[in-house]
Coordinates of C-alpha atoms and ligand atoms in Angstrom, one line a residue:
T1 CA 209.3 150.0 66.7
P2 CA 212.1 152.3 65.0
T3 CA 210.7 155.3 63.3
P4 CA 210.4 155.2 59.4
S5 CA 211.6 157.4 56.9
P6 CA 208.8 159.4 55.5
T7 CA 211.3 160.9 52.4
C8 CA 211.3 158.1 50.2
S9 CA 207.7 158.0 50.1
N10 CA 205.6 160.6 49.5
S11 CA 206.5 160.9 45.5
G12 CA 206.2 158.5 43.5
P13 CA 204.8 156.9 40.1
V14 CA 201.1 156.6 39.6
V15 CA 198.9 155.0 36.8
R16 CA 196.3 156.2 35.4
K17 CA 192.2 155.2 36.9
T18 CA 190.2 154.0 34.1
P19 CA 186.4 156.3 33.8
L20 CA 185.2 153.0 34.5
I21 CA 186.9 152.7 37.9
T22 CA 186.0 156.3 38.9
F23 CA 182.4 155.4 38.4
L24 CA 182.4 152.1 40.1
E25 CA 184.2 153.9 43.1
I26 CA 181.0 156.4 43.0
L27 CA 178.6 153.6 42.3
Q28 CA 180.4 152.0 46.1
Q29 CA 180.0 154.9 47.5
T30 CA 176.5 155.5 47.0
A31 CA 175.8 151.8 47.8
L32 CA 177.1 153.0 51.0
N33 CA 174.9 155.0 51.6
T34 CA 171.9 153.7 50.6
L35 CA 172.4 150.0 51.9
G36 CA 174.2 150.9 55.2
P37 CA 177.7 149.2 56.8
K38 CA 175.8 145.7 57.3
N39 CA 177.6 142.9 55.4
F40 CA 178.6 145.6 52.5
D41 CA 181.6 144.3 50.6
P42 CA 182.8 147.4 48.4
K43 CA 184.6 144.7 46.0
L44 CA 181.9 144.0 44.8
Y45 CA 180.7 147.5 43.1
V46 CA 183.9 147.7 41.4
D47 CA 183.4 143.8 40.1
L48 CA 180.2 144.8 38.1
S49 CA 180.6 145.2 34.6
L50 CA 178.8 147.3 32.6
K51 CA 175.7 146.4 29.9
S52 CA 175.9 149.9 28.1
N53 CA 178.1 152.3 27.6
L54 CA 179.6 154.3 30.2
S55 CA 177.9 157.3 29.4
I56 CA 174.4 155.7 28.9
T57 CA 175.4 154.2 32.5
Q58 CA 176.5 157.3 34.0
S59 CA 173.6 159.8 32.7
A60 CA 171.0 157.2 34.3
F61 CA 172.5 156.9 37.8
D62 CA 172.7 161.1 37.6
D63 CA 168.6 160.9 36.7
L64 CA 168.3 158.8 40.1
P65 CA 165.9 160.5 42.1
R66 CA 167.9 162.0 45.3
T67 CA 166.9 163.2 48.6
P68 CA 167.6 166.5 49.5
N69 CA 171.1 165.2 50.9
G70 CA 171.7 163.7 48.0
S71 CA 171.1 159.7 48.9
V72 CA 169.1 157.1 47.2
S73 CA 165.9 155.0 48.0
V74 CA 166.8 151.0 48.2
T75 CA 164.6 150.5 45.6
D76 CA 165.8 152.9 43.3
F77 CA 169.6 151.7 44.0
N78 CA 168.7 148.1 43.1
G79 CA 166.5 148.7 40.3
F80 CA 169.5 150.6 38.5
I81 CA 172.0 148.1 39.2
Q82 CA 169.3 145.4 37.9
S83 CA 168.9 147.3 34.9
Y84 CA 172.9 148.7 34.0
F85 CA 175.0 146.3 35.4
N86 CA 175.8 142.2 35.2
G87 CA 176.9 140.6 38.3
A88 CA 180.0 140.4 39.6
G89 CA 181.9 137.5 38.5
E90 CA 179.1 136.8 35.2
D91 CA 182.7 137.9 33.4
L92 CA 184.1 135.0 34.1
V93 CA 182.7 131.4 32.7
Y94 CA 182.8 127.8 34.5
T95 CA 185.3 125.5 32.0
E96 CA 186.3 122.3 33.1
P97 CA 190.0 121.9 33.3
V98 CA 191.1 119.7 30.3
D99 CA 193.7 117.3 32.4
F100 CA 191.0 117.0 35.3
V101 CA 190.8 113.3 36.0
S102 CA 188.9 111.9 38.9
E103 CA 191.5 110.4 40.9
P104 CA 195.0 110.8 38.5
E105 CA 197.4 107.8 38.2
G106 CA 199.8 108.1 40.8
F107 CA 197.7 110.6 42.9
L108 CA 199.4 111.2 46.7
P109 CA 200.6 107.3 46.7
E110 CA 202.0 108.1 50.4
V111 CA 198.2 108.6 51.8
V112 CA 197.0 105.3 52.6
N113 CA 194.4 106.1 55.4
R114 CA 191.1 105.7 53.4
E115 CA 189.6 109.0 55.3
V116 CA 192.2 111.0 54.3
R117 CA 192.3 109.7 51.0
A118 CA 188.7 110.4 50.5
W119 CA 189.4 114.0 51.9
A120 CA 192.2 114.8 49.4
L121 CA 190.2 113.0 46.6
E122 CA 186.9 116.0 47.7
V123 CA 189.9 118.7 48.0
H124 CA 191.5 117.6 44.5
S125 CA 187.9 117.8 43.0
L126 CA 187.8 121.5 43.8
W127 CA 189.7 122.4 41.4
K128 CA 187.0 121.8 39.1
N129 CA 184.6 124.5 41.1
L130 CA 187.5 127.1 41.4
S131 CA 188.4 127.1 37.3
R132 CA 187.2 129.8 35.3
K133 CA 187.4 131.4 31.6
V134 CA 187.4 135.2 31.2
S135 CA 184.0 134.8 29.2
D136 CA 184.2 136.6 25.5
R137 CA 182.8 139.2 26.1
V138 CA 185.7 141.0 27.9
L139 CA 187.4 140.7 25.4
D140 CA 184.6 141.9 22.9
R141 CA 184.3 145.1 25.2
P142 CA 187.2 145.4 27.2
E143 CA 185.7 148.9 28.4
F144 CA 182.7 147.5 29.7
H145 CA 184.8 145.1 32.4
T146 CA 187.1 145.8 35.3
L147 CA 188.5 142.0 34.6
L148 CA 191.5 141.8 32.5
P149 CA 191.0 139.3 29.5
L150 CA 193.8 136.3 30.0
A151 CA 193.7 133.2 27.1
K152 CA 193.7 130.8 29.6
P153 CA 192.2 129.2 32.2
V154 CA 192.3 130.6 35.7
M155 CA 191.9 129.5 39.1
I156 CA 190.2 132.0 41.4
P157 CA 190.6 131.7 45.2
G158 CA 186.9 131.3 46.1
S159 CA 184.0 133.8 47.3
R160 CA 184.6 137.3 47.1
F161 CA 187.9 136.9 44.7
R162 CA 186.9 136.2 41.5
E163 CA 190.2 137.0 39.7
V164 CA 193.3 135.0 39.7
Y165 CA 195.9 136.2 42.0
Y166 CA 199.8 136.2 41.9
W167 CA 201.4 134.7 45.2
D168 CA 197.8 132.6 45.5
S169 CA 199.1 131.5 41.8
Y170 CA 202.2 129.5 43.2
W171 CA 200.9 127.2 46.0
V172 CA 197.8 126.3 43.5
I173 CA 200.3 125.6 41.4
R174 CA 201.8 123.4 44.0
G175 CA 198.4 121.8 44.5
L176 CA 197.5 121.3 40.6
L177 CA 201.4 119.5 40.7
A178 CA 200.2 117.2 43.2
S179 CA 196.8 117.1 40.8
K180 CA 199.1 116.1 38.0
M181 CA 197.4 119.0 36.0
Y182 CA 200.0 120.4 34.1
E183 CA 198.3 121.9 31.3
T184 CA 196.6 124.1 33.6
A185 CA 199.7 124.6 35.4
K186 CA 201.2 125.7 33.0
G187 CA 198.2 127.8 31.3
I188 CA 198.4 129.9 34.9
V189 CA 201.9 131.2 33.8
T190 CA 201.0 131.8 30.4
N191 CA 198.4 134.3 31.5
L192 CA 200.3 135.9 34.3
I193 CA 203.2 135.9 31.6
S194 CA 200.7 138.1 29.4
L195 CA 200.4 140.5 32.2
I196 CA 204.3 141.3 32.2
D197 CA 204.3 141.6 28.5
E198 CA 201.4 144.3 28.8
F199 CA 202.2 146.1 32.1
G200 CA 205.6 145.2 32.9
H201 CA 204.8 143.2 36.1
V202 CA 202.6 140.4 37.3
L203 CA 199.7 142.9 38.8
N204 CA 198.7 142.3 42.4
G205 CA 195.4 140.8 40.9
A206 CA 194.0 140.3 37.4
R207 CA 191.5 143.4 37.8
A208 CA 191.8 146.8 35.8
Y209 CA 192.1 148.4 39.4
Y210 CA 195.3 145.9 40.7
T211 CA 197.4 147.5 37.9
N212 CA 199.0 149.9 40.5
R213 CA 201.2 147.2 42.3
S214 CA 202.2 143.5 41.7
Q215 CA 202.3 141.0 44.8
P216 CA 205.0 138.7 46.1
P217 CA 207.0 137.4 43.4
L218 CA 206.8 133.7 42.7
L219 CA 206.6 133.5 39.0
S220 CA 210.0 132.4 38.6
A221 CA 209.6 129.9 41.3
M222 CA 206.0 128.7 39.5
V223 CA 208.2 128.0 36.7
Y224 CA 211.2 126.0 38.2
D225 CA 208.6 123.6 40.0
I226 CA 207.0 123.2 36.6
Y227 CA 209.8 122.5 34.6
T228 CA 211.7 120.2 37.5
R229 CA 207.9 118.4 37.3
T230 CA 207.7 118.3 33.7
G231 CA 210.9 118.7 32.1
D232 CA 209.3 120.9 29.6
I233 CA 212.5 123.0 28.0
D234 CA 210.3 124.7 25.9
F235 CA 208.4 125.7 28.5
A236 CA 211.2 127.0 30.2
R237 CA 212.5 128.7 27.3
K238 CA 209.8 130.5 26.4
S239 CA 208.8 131.7 30.1
S240 CA 212.6 133.4 30.5
P241 CA 212.1 136.9 29.0
A242 CA 209.3 137.5 31.2
L243 CA 211.4 136.5 34.3
L244 CA 214.4 138.8 33.2
K245 CA 211.9 141.9 32.8
E246 CA 210.4 140.9 36.9
H247 CA 213.6 141.1 37.6
K248 CA 213.9 144.5 36.6
F249 CA 210.8 145.4 38.3
W250 CA 211.3 144.8 41.7
N251 CA 215.0 146.3 41.5
S252 CA 214.1 149.2 39.7
E253 CA 214.2 153.3 40.9
I254 CA 211.1 152.7 43.0
H255 CA 211.6 149.3 44.5
S256 CA 215.4 149.2 45.2
V257 CA 217.5 150.6 48.4
R258 CA 221.1 150.9 49.1
I259 CA 222.5 150.5 52.8
H260 CA 225.8 151.5 53.5
D261 CA 226.4 148.0 56.3
A262 CA 228.5 148.3 59.7
E263 CA 231.3 146.8 57.0
G264 CA 231.5 149.4 55.3
C265 CA 230.4 147.7 52.0
N266 CA 227.3 149.1 49.9
R267 CA 223.8 146.9 50.2
T268 CA 221.3 146.9 47.7
L269 CA 217.6 145.0 48.7
S270 CA 214.5 146.0 47.7
R271 CA 211.2 147.0 48.8
Y272 CA 207.2 147.0 48.7
Y273 CA 206.2 150.2 46.9
A274 CA 203.0 150.9 44.7
M275 CA 202.8 153.4 41.8
W276 CA 199.4 154.8 43.7
N277 CA 198.3 157.1 45.9
K278 CA 194.5 157.4 46.4
P279 CA 192.3 155.0 47.4
R280 CA 192.3 151.2 46.8
P281 CA 189.5 151.0 44.7
E282 CA 188.7 147.6 45.9
S283 CA 188.2 149.2 49.2
S284 CA 188.1 152.9 48.3
T285 CA 185.2 153.6 51.3
I286 CA 187.6 151.4 54.2
D287 CA 190.6 153.7 53.6
I288 CA 188.9 156.9 53.0
E289 CA 187.3 156.4 56.1
T290 CA 190.7 155.3 57.2
A291 CA 192.5 158.7 55.9
S292 CA 189.6 161.0 57.4
K293 CA 191.6 160.9 60.6
L294 CA 194.6 163.0 58.7
M295 CA 194.7 166.1 58.5
N296 CA 195.8 167.6 54.8
D297 CA 196.1 166.0 51.3
S298 CA 199.7 165.3 51.6
A299 CA 199.2 163.1 54.5
K300 CA 196.2 161.2 53.2
Q301 CA 198.2 160.7 49.7
H302 CA 201.3 159.1 51.5
L303 CA 198.8 156.8 53.8
Y304 CA 196.9 156.1 50.5
R305 CA 200.7 154.5 48.9
E306 CA 201.1 152.5 52.4
L307 CA 198.1 151.1 52.2
A308 CA 198.5 149.8 48.5
S309 CA 202.4 148.8 49.2
T310 CA 201.2 146.8 51.6
A311 CA 198.5 145.3 49.8
E312 CA 201.6 144.4 47.2
S313 CA 203.2 142.8 50.0
G314 CA 200.0 140.4 50.2
W315 CA 200.4 140.8 54.1
D316 CA 197.5 142.9 53.9
F317 CA 197.2 144.2 56.6
S318 CA 199.6 143.6 59.9
T319 CA 201.2 145.2 62.9
R320 CA 204.5 144.1 60.7
W321 CA 203.9 147.8 58.6
M322 CA 202.9 149.6 61.4
R323 CA 204.3 152.0 63.7
N324 CA 201.7 152.0 66.5
G325 CA 200.0 148.6 65.9
S326 CA 196.2 150.0 66.9
D327 CA 196.5 152.6 64.3
L328 CA 196.5 151.9 60.3
T329 CA 197.0 155.2 59.6
T330 CA 200.5 154.5 61.0
L331 CA 201.5 152.1 58.6
A332 CA 205.3 152.6 57.0
T333 CA 205.9 149.3 54.6
T334 CA 207.6 151.7 52.0
S335 CA 210.1 152.8 54.3
I336 CA 210.7 148.9 55.9
I337 CA 212.6 146.2 53.6
P338 CA 210.8 143.3 53.9
V339 CA 212.8 139.6 54.8
D340 CA 210.5 138.0 52.8
L341 CA 210.3 139.9 49.5
N342 CA 214.7 139.3 49.8
A343 CA 214.1 135.8 49.9
F344 CA 211.4 135.6 46.9
I345 CA 214.0 137.9 44.7
L346 CA 216.8 136.1 46.0
K347 CA 215.0 132.4 44.5
M348 CA 213.9 134.5 41.8
E349 CA 217.8 135.4 41.0
L350 CA 218.4 131.3 41.6
D351 CA 215.7 130.2 39.4
I352 CA 216.6 132.1 36.6
A353 CA 220.2 131.1 37.0
F354 CA 219.3 127.7 37.2
L355 CA 216.4 127.8 34.1
A356 CA 219.2 130.1 31.8
N357 CA 221.6 126.9 32.9
V358 CA 219.5 124.3 31.2
T359 CA 218.7 126.0 28.3
G360 CA 222.0 126.8 27.4
D361 CA 222.5 130.7 28.2
C362 CA 225.9 130.4 30.4
T363 CA 226.2 134.4 30.6
I364 CA 222.9 134.5 32.0
S365 CA 223.3 132.0 34.4
V366 CA 226.6 133.3 36.0
H367 CA 225.1 136.7 36.2
F368 CA 222.0 135.9 38.1
Q369 CA 224.7 133.3 40.5
E370 CA 226.7 136.6 41.4
A371 CA 223.3 138.6 41.8
A372 CA 222.1 135.9 44.1
Q373 CA 225.1 135.7 46.3
A374 CA 225.2 139.5 46.0
R375 CA 221.8 139.5 47.8
K376 CA 222.4 136.4 50.3
Q377 CA 225.1 138.8 51.7
A378 CA 222.9 142.1 51.6
M379 CA 220.3 140.1 53.6
N380 CA 222.9 138.7 56.4
S381 CA 224.5 142.0 56.7
V382 CA 221.5 144.3 57.1
F383 CA 218.5 141.0 58.3
W384 CA 220.3 138.2 60.5
T385 CA 220.4 138.8 63.8
A386 CA 223.0 135.4 65.4
E387 CA 221.3 136.4 69.2
M388 CA 217.3 136.2 68.4
G389 CA 218.2 133.0 65.1
Q390 CA 216.2 135.4 62.6
W391 CA 216.4 137.1 59.7
L392 CA 214.9 140.8 60.9
D393 CA 212.8 143.1 58.2
Y394 CA 214.9 146.5 58.3
W395 CA 213.3 150.1 58.6
L396 CA 214.8 153.1 57.3
S397 CA 215.1 155.9 60.0
N398 CA 214.1 159.4 59.5
G399 CA 215.4 161.8 57.2
T400 CA 217.2 159.0 55.0
T401 CA 216.9 158.5 51.7
C402 CA 216.1 155.8 49.5
R403 CA 219.3 155.9 47.4
G404 CA 222.0 156.4 50.4
H405 CA 221.0 154.6 54.4
T406 CA 223.8 153.9 57.2
W407 CA 223.0 150.8 58.8
E408 CA 221.9 150.6 62.2
A409 CA 220.9 147.8 64.3
S410 CA 218.5 149.4 66.2
N411 CA 216.5 150.1 63.3
Q412 CA 216.3 146.0 63.0
N413 CA 213.1 145.6 63.9
R414 CA 213.0 142.7 67.0
N415 CA 209.4 141.8 66.5
I416 CA 208.1 138.4 65.8
F417 CA 206.8 137.2 62.6
A418 CA 206.6 134.0 60.7
S419 CA 208.1 135.9 58.1
N420 CA 211.4 136.0 60.3
F421 CA 211.7 132.6 58.8
V422 CA 211.2 132.7 55.7
P423 CA 214.7 132.6 54.3
L424 CA 214.7 128.5 55.4
W425 CA 213.0 128.2 52.6
I426 CA 215.7 129.1 50.2
E427 CA 218.0 126.9 49.1
L428 CA 221.3 129.2 49.9
F429 CA 220.2 129.0 53.5
N430 CA 218.9 125.7 53.9
S431 CA 221.7 124.6 52.4
D432 CA 223.9 125.1 55.7
C433 CA 222.7 122.5 58.3
T434 CA 224.2 124.3 61.1
L435 CA 222.4 127.3 60.4
V436 CA 219.0 125.7 60.2
E437 CA 219.2 124.0 63.4
Q438 CA 220.3 126.9 65.3
V439 CA 217.1 128.6 63.2
M440 CA 214.8 125.7 64.3
Q441 CA 215.8 126.0 68.0
D442 CA 214.7 130.1 67.8
L443 CA 211.9 129.4 65.9
R444 CA 210.8 126.7 68.6
S445 CA 211.1 128.9 71.2
S446 CA 209.6 132.1 69.2
G447 CA 206.2 131.4 70.3
L448 CA 205.0 131.5 67.0
I449 CA 204.5 127.4 67.1
R450 CA 200.8 127.2 68.6
A451 CA 199.3 124.4 69.5
V452 CA 198.2 123.5 66.1
A453 CA 199.8 126.0 64.0
I454 CA 202.7 128.6 62.8
A455 CA 201.1 132.1 64.2
T456 CA 201.5 134.8 61.5
S457 CA 202.5 137.2 64.4
L458 CA 202.6 137.1 68.6
T459 CA 200.1 140.8 68.2
N460 CA 196.5 140.3 68.6
S461 CA 195.7 143.4 66.6
G462 CA 192.5 142.6 65.1
Q463 CA 194.4 142.6 61.5
Q464 CA 194.2 139.4 59.5
W465 CA 197.9 139.1 58.9
D466 CA 198.8 138.7 63.0
F467 CA 197.7 136.3 65.6
P468 CA 195.9 134.4 65.9
N469 CA 195.3 133.7 62.4
G470 CA 197.7 131.0 60.3
W471 CA 198.7 131.3 56.8
A472 CA 198.5 128.4 54.4
P473 CA 202.0 130.3 52.3
L474 CA 203.7 130.9 56.0
Q475 CA 203.1 127.3 57.0
H476 CA 204.4 125.6 53.9
M477 CA 207.7 128.0 53.2
I478 CA 208.6 126.8 56.4
V479 CA 207.8 122.9 56.1
E480 CA 209.3 122.5 52.6
G481 CA 212.5 124.6 53.9
L482 CA 213.5 122.6 57.3
P483 CA 214.1 119.5 55.7
R484 CA 216.2 120.7 52.4
S485 CA 219.1 120.7 55.1
G486 CA 219.0 117.0 55.6
S487 CA 218.6 117.8 59.6
K488 CA 216.3 114.4 60.8
E489 CA 215.2 116.8 63.7
A490 CA 214.0 119.7 61.2
R491 CA 212.2 116.9 59.0
S492 CA 210.3 115.7 61.7
M493 CA 209.5 119.6 63.7
A494 CA 208.6 120.4 59.5
E495 CA 206.3 117.4 59.6
D496 CA 204.5 118.2 62.6
I497 CA 203.3 121.7 61.6
A498 CA 202.4 119.7 58.5
V499 CA 200.2 116.9 59.9
R500 CA 198.9 119.8 62.7
W501 CA 198.2 121.7 59.5
I502 CA 196.4 119.3 57.8
R503 CA 194.2 118.4 60.5
I504 CA 193.2 121.5 61.1
N505 CA 191.9 122.3 57.4
Y506 CA 190.1 118.8 57.8
V507 CA 188.4 119.3 60.7
A508 CA 187.3 122.6 59.3
Y509 CA 186.0 121.6 56.2
K510 CA 184.3 118.7 58.0
K511 CA 182.4 121.2 60.3
S512 CA 181.9 123.7 57.9
G513 CA 181.7 122.2 53.7
A514 CA 184.5 124.4 52.8
M515 CA 187.9 125.3 52.7
H516 CA 188.6 128.6 54.5
E517 CA 191.4 131.4 53.8
K518 CA 192.4 131.3 57.2
Y519 CA 192.8 129.5 60.7
D520 CA 192.6 130.2 64.1
V521 CA 196.4 129.0 65.3
E522 CA 194.8 128.2 68.7
N523 CA 192.0 126.2 68.2
C524 CA 191.7 123.5 65.8
G525 CA 189.1 123.4 63.3
E526 CA 188.0 127.1 63.9
F527 CA 189.0 129.5 61.3
G528 CA 190.7 132.6 61.6
G529 CA 188.9 136.2 61.3
G530 CA 189.9 140.3 61.6
G531 CA 190.6 142.5 58.2
E532 CA 188.2 144.3 56.2
Y533 CA 186.1 141.4 54.7
I534 CA 184.0 138.2 55.9
P535 CA 186.1 135.4 55.8
P536 CA 185.9 133.8 52.3
T537 CA 185.7 129.9 51.0
G538 CA 187.7 128.2 48.1
F539 CA 190.2 128.1 48.5
G540 CA 192.8 128.2 46.2
W541 CA 195.9 127.9 47.7
W542 CA 194.8 126.6 50.9
N543 CA 193.6 123.4 48.7
G544 CA 197.6 123.5 47.1
V545 CA 199.4 123.6 50.4
V546 CA 197.0 120.7 52.0
L547 CA 197.9 118.2 48.5
A548 CA 201.4 119.3 48.5
F549 CA 201.6 118.4 52.4
L550 CA 200.3 115.1 51.3
E551 CA 202.0 114.4 48.5
E552 CA 205.5 115.3 50.4
F553 CA 204.2 113.6 54.1
G554 CA 201.8 111.2 53.1
W555 CA 199.8 110.4 55.6
P556 CA 199.6 106.4 57.3
Q557 CA 196.5 104.2 58.2
D558 CA 197.1 104.2 62.4
L559 CA 197.6 108.5 62.0
N560 CA 194.0 110.2 63.2
I561 CA 193.2 112.9 61.1
D562 CA 191.0 114.1 64.1
C563 CA 192.4 117.2 66.3
N564 CA 192.7 114.9 69.5
Ligands
LIG1 O1 190.3 143.7 49.1 C1 191.1 143.5 49.7 C2 192.4 143.0 49.5 O2 192.4 141.5 49.0 C3 193.4 140.9 48.9 O3 194.4 140.5 49.8 C4 193.9 139.0 50.5 O4 193.6 138.3 49.7 C5 194.5 137.5 48.7 C6 193.7 136.8 47.4 O5 193.5 135.8 48.3 C7 196.1 137.4 49.1 O6 196.8 137.4 47.7 C8 196.3 138.6 49.5 O7 197.6 138.1 50.5 C9 195.1 138.6 51.3 O8 195.8 139.6 51.9 C10 194.0 141.9 47.7 O9 195.5 141.0 47.5 C11 194.5 142.8 48.3 O10 194.8 143.9 47.4 C12 192.9 143.9 48.1 O11 193.4 145.5 48.5

């Protein structure tokens, strides 16, 4: 792995932390000290909401009896939580989606196998379990909550993830479109746009502790898919200003990096960069522990920014971002130009151009077509390696700044990740049949295609975005991109991956009664692990990918749904 540059990562903006979050982090640390690490989830404590003013709560906390070493008894701690807080998730109320019907007209017409159809209807009915509305209590007293107010109903991922997430929402929407729930899908976009209006970007998730970063930018893809499905021009028109604002955010000074390429041209691409240099509040105790290995405050602040920037990538955590794959303190995300982020921004540019065209704004349309062409060229020149048939993340080397860097082949990260194939999802790449056939051969020989799904990487590091875990969005983008080339072989490869992915989900669901957040790509029906939290179930975007695959490929009567 190339050596990253520290020079364009150490300084940068930091958003303000609210007094409630500061207090809840102290509560989180006290909970860990009092209750111990077994089954401890730090996020639970920053998701609690106050029953009365923060000052009253704080002084009751200060008055708790302490032992000489400062600890609180389990009984006193639990009593305090009961008296002063509402439970995590209680500020979201269950709401039946307005457009849910148990079997929508025209639902998955190609799924004819009765067993699979019955299961698909169960997955469809999970939208009712995951649908929530932010309680009016949050609107009345926002300072009592870390949950942010949103006007429309939301779909949560499930389990510990009790709020809406940015990139998850894209695949939630894909599932909602298969479920014909267009109003719910539009409501999710309306909520995300309201975050852009207030914060200038879509947040990682709708919590006050997520304001310091975004997540992989897929809002334009949501708008594009809803518009092409519903033809709602008014919806497209209303969404456009927010998309322009979001494009600015991802090309702002903190995110954009200039590379002087091998042909002597300047190319501009984007990176992840969180506006934060402190522990992530939802994982504060974990980040403090990780940083305790570092000697000085500046190194710790640098690490905290890397941890938050990695969360912005959606791939938290992975050897993809680490200089030493067994040491999280070597995270260097802000010194990496990621392939998938730039593929998403390229799609944003194409989507904005398309939407501007249908809403009659030719100037914007032409401008964004040009921007898309420029980014495509930059991706070809900085990421593409013909000899591997992949797009490789680019590491900025030591001693350079983000304003100017001269491209060197040795700075491409030659390790294999599923993200190296994400450009297949983008029209400007997948419309080239020769290119897709080459990439397809390389994907086949990459080692990523395992017995039951596409692996995230080839390294078994114990991090959740690594081997042997398979993640739904990665399967989906590759599967959806391949057939767009028109190549029969590519479609058949895509269908094979989709069928196997549906089987894993089905078998695990039948065994455990739930949809899971990640799967083991070596063992059909086994869910994945690793990372910093207990594997959750629910699971919003996973359900979306299953429904989208079933919509695209169907399921014939005689195709086996079991693993064997
Ligand atoms: O609490 C730890 C981290 O959890 C989130 O990340 C994971 O779950 C998200 C929701 O399903 C998903 O979008 C992300 O890709 C997962 O890695 C959260 O997004 C992180 O910011 C947070 O620190």
